[in-house]
Amino acid sequence: MELQQKYELVIGLEVHAQLSTQTKLFCGDSASFGGDPNTHISPITLAYPGTLPRLNKLAVDYAIRMGLACNSTISSVNWFARKHYFYPDLPKGYQTSQHINNICQGGGIRILVGGHERIVQLHHIHLEEDAGKSIHDAHPGKTAIDHNRAGVPLIEIVSEPDLFSAEEAYAYVTEIRKLVRFLGICDGNMEEGSMRCDANISIRPRGDKKLGTRVEVKNLNSIRNVKRAIEHEAHRMMEMAERGEPIIQQTRSFDADHGTTFALRSKEEANDYRYFPDPDLPPFVVTPEKLEGIRLAMPELPDAVQLRYMQQYQLPAYDARLLSEEKDSVLYFETVLCHTKEYKSVANWLLGPVKAWMNEHNAGIDSFPLRPAQLAGLVNLVSSGNISFSSASSRLLPRLLETPDADPALLAANLNLLQNAGSGEIEQWVAEVLGRMPDKVAEYKKGKKGLIGLFMGEVKKISKGKADPKMTTTLLEQKLNEL
Ligand code: ADP
Ligand code: MG
C-alpha cells in the first residue's frame, strides 16, 4: 500500500463503440457483426479504384446523441481526414477518421465510486471507420483477412487523463456502456468487440502536476480486463520507478490468462499518419435545427430516471440507480407500477429474486417469464398479507416460473400458501379490538353503523392482513349484537 501513497496513478481511456447502424459508414454494405468471412463487402469496402464513399447520416446522428448525452459541444462544421498507415486488413491504406475538428468536443461522464460522485472530463468524441480483421489461427503459416468489419462505423470516446484508479476506470467504462445502450446507438457487447478500450496509463509522484510517461494497453475486451490491466500496469510501473528504471513510452497488450501485460512496440516518437482532409468526402454541417431535432428525440437518460425514481417513488438512491441502469428494466419496472403502488416492494422484488433469476440464467429482464402484471400480483399478495414474502419468493415464484400464465392468487390458493386466519383467530382479534374501543362500541350501538369500517380496519391492522374481510364482518356484527 505504501507505493500507492507515494505515487499517483493517472489514466486516460480511448473507448471505441461500434454504432448499430444497418450499413457501413461510407457505403451500403451490412454493418452487422459476424457473417461468413467477406460477405459484407462491395467494391467500396474493398477500395477498388474509382469508388467513392458516401456518408451514412444515421451514424452522424448517433455520434451527436452520445455527445449530447455527455454535455459535449457539437461541432457545426465537420470533415473527415485520412489517417495513413499500412496494414493488410486496411484495404484503402488509410483509415477515414476525424482529425483536429471532431464532432463532439469536451463534455464528461458521471461516475460513482465508493459513494463519491465525480464527472470524468472528455477530450472529444470522433467518428471513424473500423478496419477489417486479420485471422492468424485459421490456416497454419498463413494469415487470412476478413473484410466484413472494414468500414463499420465507430465512435471513439477519448477521455482527458482524468481517471485516478482502476476502480474509476471500471466505473467509467460501465457508464459508457450503460449510456450507449440507453441511447440505442451500440449494443455495448465487449465480448463481440462492439466496444473496445485502450488504456493509457502513467504514474507520477503524488503532488506532481506534470504527467508521467505513459504506456498504452491496447484492445481490452471486457470491463473487468480494463481494471485488471490497469492494476497490473500500475504495480509494474511503480516497482520500476522504485528501482530507478526509466519508464519508456510503449504500446502493450494484455494477457488475460495471466493478468499481465507485454510490450508490443515502443513508441518513442509520435506516429506520422500524414493526416489530411479526405478530398472524396465533402465537409458536413450540423445545423442548429438538426441538433435540436436530435435533442428532442433523446430518451430520458439513466441519471434523470434515477432522480425521478427517488422523487416520484421515494426510492433510495441505491435502488433507483440499479433500476435505471437498463432501458428494458426501466420499461418493466414502470409497467409493474401500472398494476400496484407498492413501489419499494416492487424494487425489492426486481433487485432480489428477479435479479437472482437473471444472474442464474445469464439473461436480461426481457427473458424473464413473468409479465409485469403477474409480478404486481405477487407484490400485492404479499402487501395485503395473504402470503408472506418468504413463501412468495421461495415457493410461489418457482411454480409461477414453470407456469407463467397462471394467476398468482389462484396458484397460491391451490398450493395452500395463503395464510388466511381461521375463525377462532379472527374472533380473538375482534374481541381485542372491541375491548379497546368501548366508546366507539357505544356509539355504534346508538346507531352509528358506519363505525364498522373503523373496527374492520383495526382488525386488519392487528391481523397483518390475514383476516378474511367477509368473515371479519360477520364476526364483528355477531359480537356487536351480543354486547
Ligand atoms: P494518441 O493520439 O497518441 O493516442 P493522445 O494525446 O490523443 O495520444 O491521448 C490519447 C489518450 O491518452 C487520451 O485519453 C489521453 O487522456 C491519454 N493520455 C495522454 N497522456 C497521458 C498520460 N501521461 N497519462 C495517462 N493518460 C494519458
Ligand atoms: Mg491512442
PDB file of C-alpha atoms and ligand atoms in Angstrom, residues 14 156 198 200 214 216 218 267, ligand 2:
ATOM      1  CA  GLU A  14      -9.966   5.639 -25.525  1.00  0.00           C
ATOM      2  CA  GLU A 156     -14.092   6.888 -30.301  1.00  0.00           C
ATOM      3  CA  ASP A 198      -7.319   1.238 -24.958  1.00  0.00           C
ATOM      4  CA  ASN A 200      -3.227   4.991 -21.364  1.00  0.00           C
ATOM      5  CA  ARG A 214       2.521   6.780 -20.461  1.00  0.00           C
ATOM      6  CA  GLU A 216      -0.835   2.297 -23.748  1.00  0.00           C
ATOM      7  CA  LYS A 218      -4.439  -1.928 -26.429  1.00  0.00           C
ATOM      8  CA  LYS A 267       6.542   4.471 -29.298  1.00  0.00           C
TER       9      LYS A 267
HETATM   10 MG    MG B   2      -4.095   6.162 -28.670  1.00  0.00          MG
END
